[in-house]
Amino acid sequence: QFMHDGQTVERKQVPLRKLVWANSSDTEFKECSEEFYAEDCPHTENWKVGCKKTLEERLGLSLAWQAQHLVEDSEGYRYTTEDNVKSDGYPGLNTLYCIHEVTFRVRDPEHSGVQVIGLPEGQEFATAEGDFNFNCQQDDNGLAIGTQLNIWTWARAAH
């Protein structure tokens, strides 16, 4: 990741997204029930829908591209919960995280359509977050504020 001040930050990052809450009235959430711990929680969007949206929003992979080139690895799925975790966004509030770890495989790494993610050679590829409109407010180095360029690198799966 290249920072606005010219620094480069390397870190292991996976596409991540919080599931969207389903339309419910506030009265339903007065106390925590076992439903909140369920793998298919009725109070959030479906996790499979969330995965597709994550790949679309974070990596720019359209739903049509995903359907053509990706297949979910059912052996690579894991569901866990972390309860009573101190919230980063709300100091003093403990929260529950329900985590869906999902592995996808590329159907045909040799297909020309997967070059957008650096295959078949396993090359780095880039994604942008934010608005790279240089006519908007800029920092001291001339980069649009609120933008981020991510360089993704392939890593071999640990077996």
Short mmCIF file of N, CA, C and O in Angstrom, two decimals, residues 15-123:
data_model
loop_
_atom_site.label_atom_id
_atom_site.label_comp_id
_atom_site.label_asym_id
_atom_site.label_seq_id
_atom_site.Cartn_x
_atom_site.Cartn_y
_atom_site.Cartn_z
N PRO A 15 -9.38 -9.33 1.43
CA PRO A 15 -10.60 -8.53 1.21
C PRO A 15 -11.57 -8.79 2.36
O PRO A 15 -11.88 -9.93 2.66
N LEU A 16 -12.01 -7.74 3.01
CA LEU A 16 -12.82 -7.86 4.21
C LEU A 16 -13.99 -6.89 4.13
O LEU A 16 -13.85 -5.78 3.61
N ARG A 17 -15.11 -7.31 4.66
CA ARG A 17 -16.30 -6.45 4.64
C ARG A 17 -17.23 -6.88 5.75
O ARG A 17 -17.40 -8.07 6.01
N LYS A 18 -17.85 -5.92 6.42
CA LYS A 18 -18.87 -6.23 7.42
C LYS A 18 -20.19 -6.48 6.69
O LYS A 18 -20.53 -5.76 5.75
N LEU A 19 -20.91 -7.51 7.13
CA LEU A 19 -22.22 -7.78 6.53
C LEU A 19 -23.19 -6.66 6.91
O LEU A 19 -23.13 -6.11 8.01
N VAL A 20 -24.09 -6.35 6.00
CA VAL A 20 -25.06 -5.28 6.20
C VAL A 20 -26.22 -5.81 7.03
O VAL A 20 -26.70 -6.93 6.82
N TRP A 21 -26.66 -5.01 7.99
CA TRP A 21 -27.80 -5.38 8.81
C TRP A 21 -29.06 -5.40 7.96
O TRP A 21 -29.26 -4.53 7.12
N ALA A 22 -29.91 -6.39 8.19
CA ALA A 22 -31.20 -6.46 7.52
C ALA A 22 -32.10 -5.38 8.12
O ALA A 22 -31.90 -4.94 9.25
N ASN A 23 -33.11 -4.97 7.38
CA ASN A 23 -34.04 -3.96 7.89
C ASN A 23 -34.85 -4.56 9.03
O ASN A 23 -35.64 -5.45 8.84
N SER A 24 -34.59 -4.08 10.21
CA SER A 24 -35.29 -4.54 11.40
C SER A 24 -35.54 -3.34 12.30
O SER A 24 -34.81 -2.36 12.26
N SER A 25 -36.54 -3.47 13.14
CA SER A 25 -36.80 -2.38 14.07
C SER A 25 -35.85 -2.50 15.26
O SER A 25 -35.39 -3.59 15.60
N ASP A 26 -35.54 -1.38 15.88
CA ASP A 26 -34.63 -1.36 17.02
C ASP A 26 -35.16 -2.19 18.19
O ASP A 26 -34.40 -2.65 19.03
N THR A 27 -36.46 -2.39 18.25
CA THR A 27 -37.04 -3.13 19.38
C THR A 27 -36.61 -4.60 19.35
O THR A 27 -36.63 -5.26 20.38
N GLU A 28 -36.23 -5.11 18.19
CA GLU A 28 -35.81 -6.51 18.08
C GLU A 28 -34.45 -6.75 18.73
O GLU A 28 -34.09 -7.88 19.03
N PHE A 29 -33.65 -5.71 18.96
CA PHE A 29 -32.29 -5.86 19.43
C PHE A 29 -32.10 -5.51 20.90
O PHE A 29 -31.01 -5.19 21.32
N LYS A 30 -33.14 -5.57 21.69
CA LYS A 30 -33.01 -5.18 23.09
C LYS A 30 -32.10 -6.13 23.87
O LYS A 30 -31.43 -5.73 24.79
N GLU A 31 -32.06 -7.38 23.51
CA GLU A 31 -31.14 -8.30 24.17
C GLU A 31 -30.61 -9.27 23.13
O GLU A 31 -31.23 -9.54 22.12
N CYS A 32 -29.42 -9.77 23.41
CA CYS A 32 -28.74 -10.67 22.48
C CYS A 32 -29.35 -12.07 22.58
O CYS A 32 -29.41 -12.64 23.66
N SER A 33 -29.78 -12.59 21.45
CA SER A 33 -30.33 -13.94 21.43
C SER A 33 -29.37 -14.85 20.67
O SER A 33 -28.43 -14.39 20.04
N GLU A 34 -29.63 -16.13 20.73
CA GLU A 34 -28.80 -17.11 20.04
C GLU A 34 -28.79 -16.89 18.53
O GLU A 34 -27.87 -17.30 17.85
N GLU A 35 -29.83 -16.22 18.00
CA GLU A 35 -29.88 -15.93 16.56
C GLU A 35 -28.65 -15.17 16.09
O GLU A 35 -28.19 -15.35 14.98
N PHE A 36 -28.11 -14.31 16.94
CA PHE A 36 -26.96 -13.50 16.57
C PHE A 36 -25.70 -14.34 16.36
O PHE A 36 -24.78 -13.93 15.68
N TYR A 37 -25.65 -15.53 16.96
CA TYR A 37 -24.50 -16.42 16.84
C TYR A 37 -24.63 -17.38 15.66
O TYR A 37 -23.69 -18.09 15.33
N ALA A 38 -25.79 -17.41 15.03
CA ALA A 38 -26.06 -18.36 13.96
C ALA A 38 -25.23 -18.07 12.72
O ALA A 38 -24.99 -16.92 12.37
N GLU A 39 -24.79 -19.14 12.09
CA GLU A 39 -24.00 -19.01 10.86
C GLU A 39 -24.77 -18.24 9.79
O GLU A 39 -24.21 -17.43 9.07
N ASP A 40 -26.05 -18.50 9.69
CA ASP A 40 -26.93 -17.76 8.78
C ASP A 40 -27.82 -16.86 9.62
O ASP A 40 -29.00 -17.13 9.80
N CYS A 41 -27.25 -15.78 10.11
CA CYS A 41 -27.95 -14.86 11.00
C CYS A 41 -29.11 -14.18 10.26
O CYS A 41 -28.91 -13.60 9.19
N PRO A 42 -30.31 -14.22 10.82
CA PRO A 42 -31.46 -13.61 10.15
C PRO A 42 -31.43 -12.08 10.19
O PRO A 42 -32.23 -11.43 9.52
N HIS A 43 -30.49 -11.50 10.94
CA HIS A 43 -30.45 -10.04 11.09
C HIS A 43 -29.45 -9.36 10.15
O HIS A 43 -29.32 -8.14 10.16
N THR A 44 -28.71 -10.16 9.35
CA THR A 44 -27.75 -9.59 8.41
C THR A 44 -28.00 -10.14 7.01
O THR A 44 -28.70 -11.14 6.84
N GLU A 45 -27.37 -9.50 6.04
CA GLU A 45 -27.44 -10.04 4.68
C GLU A 45 -26.79 -11.42 4.68
O GLU A 45 -25.97 -11.75 5.54
N ASN A 46 -27.13 -12.23 3.70
CA ASN A 46 -26.57 -13.57 3.57
C ASN A 46 -25.07 -13.45 3.35
O ASN A 46 -24.60 -12.63 2.58
N TRP A 47 -24.28 -14.30 4.04
CA TRP A 47 -22.82 -14.19 3.96
C TRP A 47 -22.30 -14.48 2.55
O TRP A 47 -21.28 -13.92 2.15
N LYS A 48 -22.98 -15.34 1.78
CA LYS A 48 -22.52 -15.61 0.41
C LYS A 48 -22.70 -14.36 -0.47
O LYS A 48 -21.86 -14.06 -1.30
N VAL A 49 -23.79 -13.64 -0.25
CA VAL A 49 -24.00 -12.36 -0.95
C VAL A 49 -22.92 -11.38 -0.54
O VAL A 49 -22.34 -10.67 -1.37
N GLY A 50 -22.60 -11.36 0.76
CA GLY A 50 -21.55 -10.48 1.27
C GLY A 50 -20.20 -10.77 0.64
O GLY A 50 -19.42 -9.86 0.35
N CYS A 51 -19.88 -12.05 0.42
CA CYS A 51 -18.61 -12.43 -0.23
C CYS A 51 -18.54 -11.86 -1.64
O CYS A 51 -17.52 -11.29 -2.05
N LYS A 52 -19.62 -12.01 -2.39
CA LYS A 52 -19.63 -11.50 -3.76
C LYS A 52 -19.48 -9.99 -3.80
O LYS A 52 -18.74 -9.44 -4.62
N LYS A 53 -20.17 -9.32 -2.88
CA LYS A 53 -20.06 -7.86 -2.81
C LYS A 53 -18.64 -7.43 -2.44
O LYS A 53 -18.13 -6.44 -2.94
N THR A 54 -18.01 -8.18 -1.54
CA THR A 54 -16.64 -7.86 -1.12
C THR A 54 -15.69 -7.93 -2.30
O THR A 54 -14.88 -7.02 -2.52
N LEU A 55 -15.78 -9.00 -3.08
CA LEU A 55 -14.89 -9.15 -4.23
C LEU A 55 -15.16 -8.08 -5.28
O LEU A 55 -14.24 -7.61 -5.96
N GLU A 56 -16.42 -7.66 -5.38
CA GLU A 56 -16.77 -6.61 -6.33
C GLU A 56 -16.26 -5.25 -5.84
O GLU A 56 -15.62 -4.51 -6.59
N GLU A 57 -16.50 -4.94 -4.57
CA GLU A 57 -16.15 -3.62 -4.04
C GLU A 57 -14.66 -3.46 -3.78
O GLU A 57 -14.10 -2.41 -4.02
N ARG A 58 -14.01 -4.48 -3.26
CA ARG A 58 -12.59 -4.36 -2.88
C ARG A 58 -11.64 -4.67 -4.02
O ARG A 58 -10.56 -4.10 -4.10
N LEU A 59 -12.01 -5.62 -4.91
CA LEU A 59 -11.11 -6.01 -5.99
C LEU A 59 -11.62 -5.62 -7.38
O LEU A 59 -10.92 -5.83 -8.36
N GLY A 60 -12.83 -5.09 -7.45
CA GLY A 60 -13.37 -4.67 -8.74
C GLY A 60 -13.79 -5.81 -9.64
O GLY A 60 -13.86 -5.65 -10.85
N LEU A 61 -14.08 -6.97 -9.06
CA LEU A 61 -14.46 -8.15 -9.85
C LEU A 61 -15.98 -8.22 -9.95
O LEU A 61 -16.66 -8.46 -8.95
N SER A 62 -16.51 -8.01 -11.13
CA SER A 62 -17.96 -7.98 -11.33
C SER A 62 -18.57 -9.33 -10.98
O SER A 62 -17.89 -10.37 -10.97
N LEU A 63 -19.87 -9.32 -10.73
CA LEU A 63 -20.57 -10.57 -10.41
C LEU A 63 -20.47 -11.55 -11.58
O LEU A 63 -20.30 -12.76 -11.37
N ALA A 64 -20.56 -11.03 -12.82
CA ALA A 64 -20.44 -11.90 -14.00
C ALA A 64 -19.04 -12.52 -14.07
O ALA A 64 -18.89 -13.71 -14.36
N TRP A 65 -18.00 -11.72 -13.78
CA TRP A 65 -16.62 -12.22 -13.80
C TRP A 65 -16.47 -13.31 -12.74
O TRP A 65 -15.88 -14.36 -12.99
N GLN A 66 -17.00 -13.07 -11.54
CA GLN A 66 -16.90 -14.06 -10.46
C GLN A 66 -17.58 -15.37 -10.86
O GLN A 66 -17.03 -16.45 -10.63
N ALA A 67 -18.77 -15.27 -11.44
CA ALA A 67 -19.51 -16.48 -11.83
C ALA A 67 -18.74 -17.27 -12.89
O ALA A 67 -18.74 -18.50 -12.88
N GLN A 68 -18.06 -16.57 -13.77
CA GLN A 68 -17.32 -17.23 -14.85
C GLN A 68 -16.00 -17.83 -14.37
O GLN A 68 -15.61 -18.91 -14.80
N HIS A 69 -15.31 -17.16 -13.45
CA HIS A 69 -13.93 -17.55 -13.14
C HIS A 69 -13.68 -18.11 -11.74
O HIS A 69 -12.61 -18.68 -11.51
N LEU A 70 -14.61 -17.96 -10.82
CA LEU A 70 -14.36 -18.41 -9.44
C LEU A 70 -15.30 -19.52 -9.02
O LEU A 70 -16.46 -19.56 -9.44
N VAL A 71 -14.80 -20.37 -8.17
CA VAL A 71 -15.62 -21.40 -7.55
C VAL A 71 -15.25 -21.44 -6.06
O VAL A 71 -14.08 -21.35 -5.70
N GLU A 72 -16.28 -21.51 -5.21
CA GLU A 72 -16.03 -21.56 -3.77
C GLU A 72 -15.47 -22.93 -3.41
O GLU A 72 -15.97 -23.96 -3.84
N ASP A 73 -14.42 -22.94 -2.61
CA ASP A 73 -13.81 -24.17 -2.12
C ASP A 73 -14.51 -24.52 -0.81
O ASP A 73 -14.26 -23.90 0.22
N SER A 74 -15.40 -25.50 -0.84
CA SER A 74 -16.19 -25.84 0.35
C SER A 74 -15.30 -26.33 1.49
O SER A 74 -15.64 -26.18 2.66
N GLU A 75 -14.13 -26.89 1.18
CA GLU A 75 -13.20 -27.34 2.22
C GLU A 75 -12.48 -26.15 2.85
O GLU A 75 -11.90 -26.28 3.93
N GLY A 76 -12.50 -24.99 2.20
CA GLY A 76 -11.80 -23.82 2.68
C GLY A 76 -12.69 -22.86 3.45
O GLY A 76 -12.27 -21.75 3.77
N TYR A 77 -13.91 -23.28 3.78
CA TYR A 77 -14.84 -22.42 4.51
C TYR A 77 -14.71 -22.68 6.01
O TYR A 77 -14.60 -23.82 6.45
N ARG A 78 -14.74 -21.59 6.78
CA ARG A 78 -14.69 -21.72 8.24
C ARG A 78 -15.53 -20.61 8.85
O ARG A 78 -15.45 -19.46 8.44
N TYR A 79 -16.33 -20.97 9.86
CA TYR A 79 -17.16 -20.01 10.58
C TYR A 79 -16.75 -20.02 12.05
O TYR A 79 -16.69 -21.07 12.68
N THR A 80 -16.46 -18.83 12.58
CA THR A 80 -16.10 -18.71 13.99
C THR A 80 -16.78 -17.46 14.56
O THR A 80 -17.20 -16.57 13.81
N THR A 81 -16.87 -17.42 15.88
CA THR A 81 -17.37 -16.22 16.54
C THR A 81 -16.34 -15.77 17.57
O THR A 81 -15.59 -16.58 18.12
N GLU A 82 -16.30 -14.46 17.78
CA GLU A 82 -15.47 -13.86 18.82
C GLU A 82 -16.41 -12.96 19.62
O GLU A 82 -16.91 -11.98 19.10
N ASP A 83 -16.64 -13.33 20.86
CA ASP A 83 -17.60 -12.60 21.69
C ASP A 83 -16.89 -11.80 22.77
O ASP A 83 -15.77 -12.12 23.17
N ASN A 84 -17.55 -10.75 23.23
CA ASN A 84 -17.03 -9.87 24.27
C ASN A 84 -15.71 -9.22 23.88
O ASN A 84 -14.80 -9.10 24.70
N VAL A 85 -15.60 -8.82 22.62
CA VAL A 85 -14.40 -8.15 22.12
C VAL A 85 -14.61 -6.65 22.27
O VAL A 85 -15.68 -6.13 21.96
N LYS A 86 -13.60 -5.95 22.74
CA LYS A 86 -13.70 -4.50 22.86
C LYS A 86 -13.81 -3.89 21.47
O LYS A 86 -13.01 -4.16 20.60
N SER A 87 -14.80 -3.06 21.27
CA SER A 87 -15.06 -2.44 19.99
C SER A 87 -14.02 -1.36 19.69
O SER A 87 -13.70 -0.54 20.55
N ASP A 88 -13.47 -1.37 18.48
CA ASP A 88 -12.55 -0.31 18.06
C ASP A 88 -13.30 1.00 17.83
O ASP A 88 -12.79 2.07 18.09
N GLY A 89 -14.51 0.91 17.32
CA GLY A 89 -15.26 2.11 16.96
C GLY A 89 -16.02 2.75 18.10
O GLY A 89 -16.34 3.94 18.04
N TYR A 90 -16.33 1.96 19.13
CA TYR A 90 -17.11 2.48 20.25
C TYR A 90 -16.43 2.09 21.56
O TYR A 90 -16.72 1.04 22.13
N PRO A 91 -15.52 2.93 22.07
CA PRO A 91 -14.81 2.61 23.31
C PRO A 91 -15.77 2.30 24.45
O PRO A 91 -16.78 2.96 24.63
N GLY A 92 -15.45 1.23 25.18
CA GLY A 92 -16.27 0.82 26.31
C GLY A 92 -17.39 -0.13 25.94
O GLY A 92 -18.07 -0.66 26.81
N LEU A 93 -17.61 -0.36 24.67
CA LEU A 93 -18.67 -1.26 24.22
C LEU A 93 -18.05 -2.57 23.75
O LEU A 93 -17.18 -2.57 22.88
N ASN A 94 -18.49 -3.67 24.33
CA ASN A 94 -18.04 -4.98 23.86
C ASN A 94 -18.96 -5.43 22.74
O ASN A 94 -20.14 -5.06 22.70
N THR A 95 -18.42 -6.22 21.85
CA THR A 95 -19.20 -6.62 20.68
C THR A 95 -18.99 -8.09 20.36
O THR A 95 -18.11 -8.74 20.91
N LEU A 96 -19.78 -8.59 19.44
CA LEU A 96 -19.71 -9.96 18.95
C LEU A 96 -19.33 -9.91 17.48
O LEU A 96 -19.95 -9.18 16.71
N TYR A 97 -18.29 -10.65 17.10
CA TYR A 97 -17.92 -10.77 15.69
C TYR A 97 -18.22 -12.19 15.24
O TYR A 97 -17.80 -13.16 15.89
N CYS A 98 -18.95 -12.32 14.15
CA CYS A 98 -19.20 -13.61 13.52
C CYS A 98 -18.40 -13.58 12.22
O CYS A 98 -18.63 -12.73 11.36
N ILE A 99 -17.45 -14.50 12.08
CA ILE A 99 -16.48 -14.43 11.00
C ILE A 99 -16.66 -15.61 10.05
O ILE A 99 -16.61 -16.77 10.45
N HIS A 100 -16.85 -15.28 8.77
CA HIS A 100 -16.93 -16.27 7.71
C HIS A 100 -15.64 -16.18 6.91
O HIS A 100 -15.41 -15.16 6.26
N GLU A 101 -14.80 -17.19 6.99
CA GLU A 101 -13.59 -17.24 6.16
C GLU A 101 -13.90 -18.14 4.98
O GLU A 101 -14.26 -19.30 5.15
N VAL A 102 -13.74 -17.57 3.78
CA VAL A 102 -14.14 -18.27 2.56
C VAL A 102 -12.96 -18.32 1.60
O VAL A 102 -12.27 -17.32 1.42
N THR A 103 -12.74 -19.48 0.99
CA THR A 103 -11.69 -19.65 0.00
C THR A 103 -12.34 -19.85 -1.37
O THR A 103 -13.27 -20.64 -1.50
N PHE A 104 -11.84 -19.11 -2.34
CA PHE A 104 -12.28 -19.29 -3.72
C PHE A 104 -11.11 -19.79 -4.55
O PHE A 104 -9.96 -19.43 -4.29
N ARG A 105 -11.40 -20.60 -5.53
CA ARG A 105 -10.40 -21.09 -6.48
C ARG A 105 -10.73 -20.52 -7.85
O ARG A 105 -11.91 -20.34 -8.20
N VAL A 106 -9.71 -20.26 -8.63
CA VAL A 106 -9.90 -19.81 -10.01
C VAL A 106 -10.13 -21.05 -10.85
O VAL A 106 -9.33 -22.00 -10.80
N ARG A 107 -11.23 -21.07 -11.60
CA ARG A 107 -11.59 -22.25 -12.40
C ARG A 107 -10.48 -22.65 -13.37
O ARG A 107 -10.10 -23.79 -13.44
N ASP A 108 -10.01 -21.66 -14.11
CA ASP A 108 -8.98 -21.92 -15.12
C ASP A 108 -7.95 -20.80 -15.06
O ASP A 108 -8.14 -19.74 -15.67
N PRO A 109 -6.85 -21.01 -14.32
CA PRO A 109 -5.84 -19.96 -14.18
C PRO A 109 -5.19 -19.55 -15.51
O PRO A 109 -4.54 -18.51 -15.58
N GLU A 110 -5.35 -20.35 -16.55
CA GLU A 110 -4.76 -20.04 -17.86
C GLU A 110 -5.70 -19.21 -18.74
O GLU A 110 -5.30 -18.72 -19.79
N HIS A 111 -6.94 -19.03 -18.32
CA HIS A 111 -7.92 -18.27 -19.11
C HIS A 111 -7.48 -16.82 -19.21
O HIS A 111 -7.02 -16.22 -18.24
N SER A 112 -7.63 -16.23 -20.39
CA SER A 112 -7.18 -14.85 -20.60
C SER A 112 -7.94 -13.85 -19.72
O SER A 112 -7.41 -12.79 -19.39
N GLY A 113 -9.14 -14.19 -19.30
CA GLY A 113 -9.94 -13.29 -18.48
C GLY A 113 -9.42 -13.08 -17.07
O GLY A 113 -9.82 -12.14 -16.39
N VAL A 114 -8.50 -13.93 -16.60
CA VAL A 114 -8.00 -13.79 -15.24
C VAL A 114 -6.70 -12.98 -15.18
O VAL A 114 -6.11 -12.83 -14.11
N GLN A 115 -6.31 -12.41 -16.30
CA GLN A 115 -5.12 -11.54 -16.31
C GLN A 115 -5.33 -10.30 -15.44
O GLN A 115 -4.37 -9.75 -14.92
N VAL A 116 -6.59 -9.89 -15.24
CA VAL A 116 -6.87 -8.71 -14.41
C VAL A 116 -6.44 -8.90 -12.95
O VAL A 116 -6.27 -7.93 -12.23
N ILE A 117 -6.27 -10.16 -12.54
CA ILE A 117 -5.79 -10.43 -11.18
C ILE A 117 -4.39 -11.07 -11.21
O ILE A 117 -3.99 -11.75 -10.27
N GLY A 118 -3.65 -10.82 -12.29
CA GLY A 118 -2.25 -11.23 -12.36
C GLY A 118 -1.99 -12.68 -12.71
O GLY A 118 -0.86 -13.14 -12.58
N LEU A 119 -3.00 -13.40 -13.16
CA LEU A 119 -2.79 -14.79 -13.53
C LEU A 119 -2.63 -14.92 -15.04
O LEU A 119 -3.05 -14.05 -15.78
N PRO A 120 -1.98 -15.93 -15.55
CA PRO A 120 -1.53 -17.14 -14.86
C PRO A 120 -0.14 -17.03 -14.20
O PRO A 120 0.27 -17.92 -13.48
N GLU A 121 0.58 -15.94 -14.43
CA GLU A 121 1.95 -15.85 -13.91
C GLU A 121 2.02 -15.55 -12.41
O GLU A 121 3.08 -15.65 -11.81
N GLY A 122 0.92 -15.17 -11.79
CA GLY A 122 0.94 -14.81 -10.39
C GLY A 122 1.56 -13.45 -10.16
O GLY A 122 2.17 -13.18 -9.13
N GLN A 123 1.37 -12.54 -11.11
CA GLN A 123 1.92 -11.19 -11.01
C GLN A 123 1.09 -10.34 -10.04
O GLN A 123 -0.07 -10.62 -9.79
#
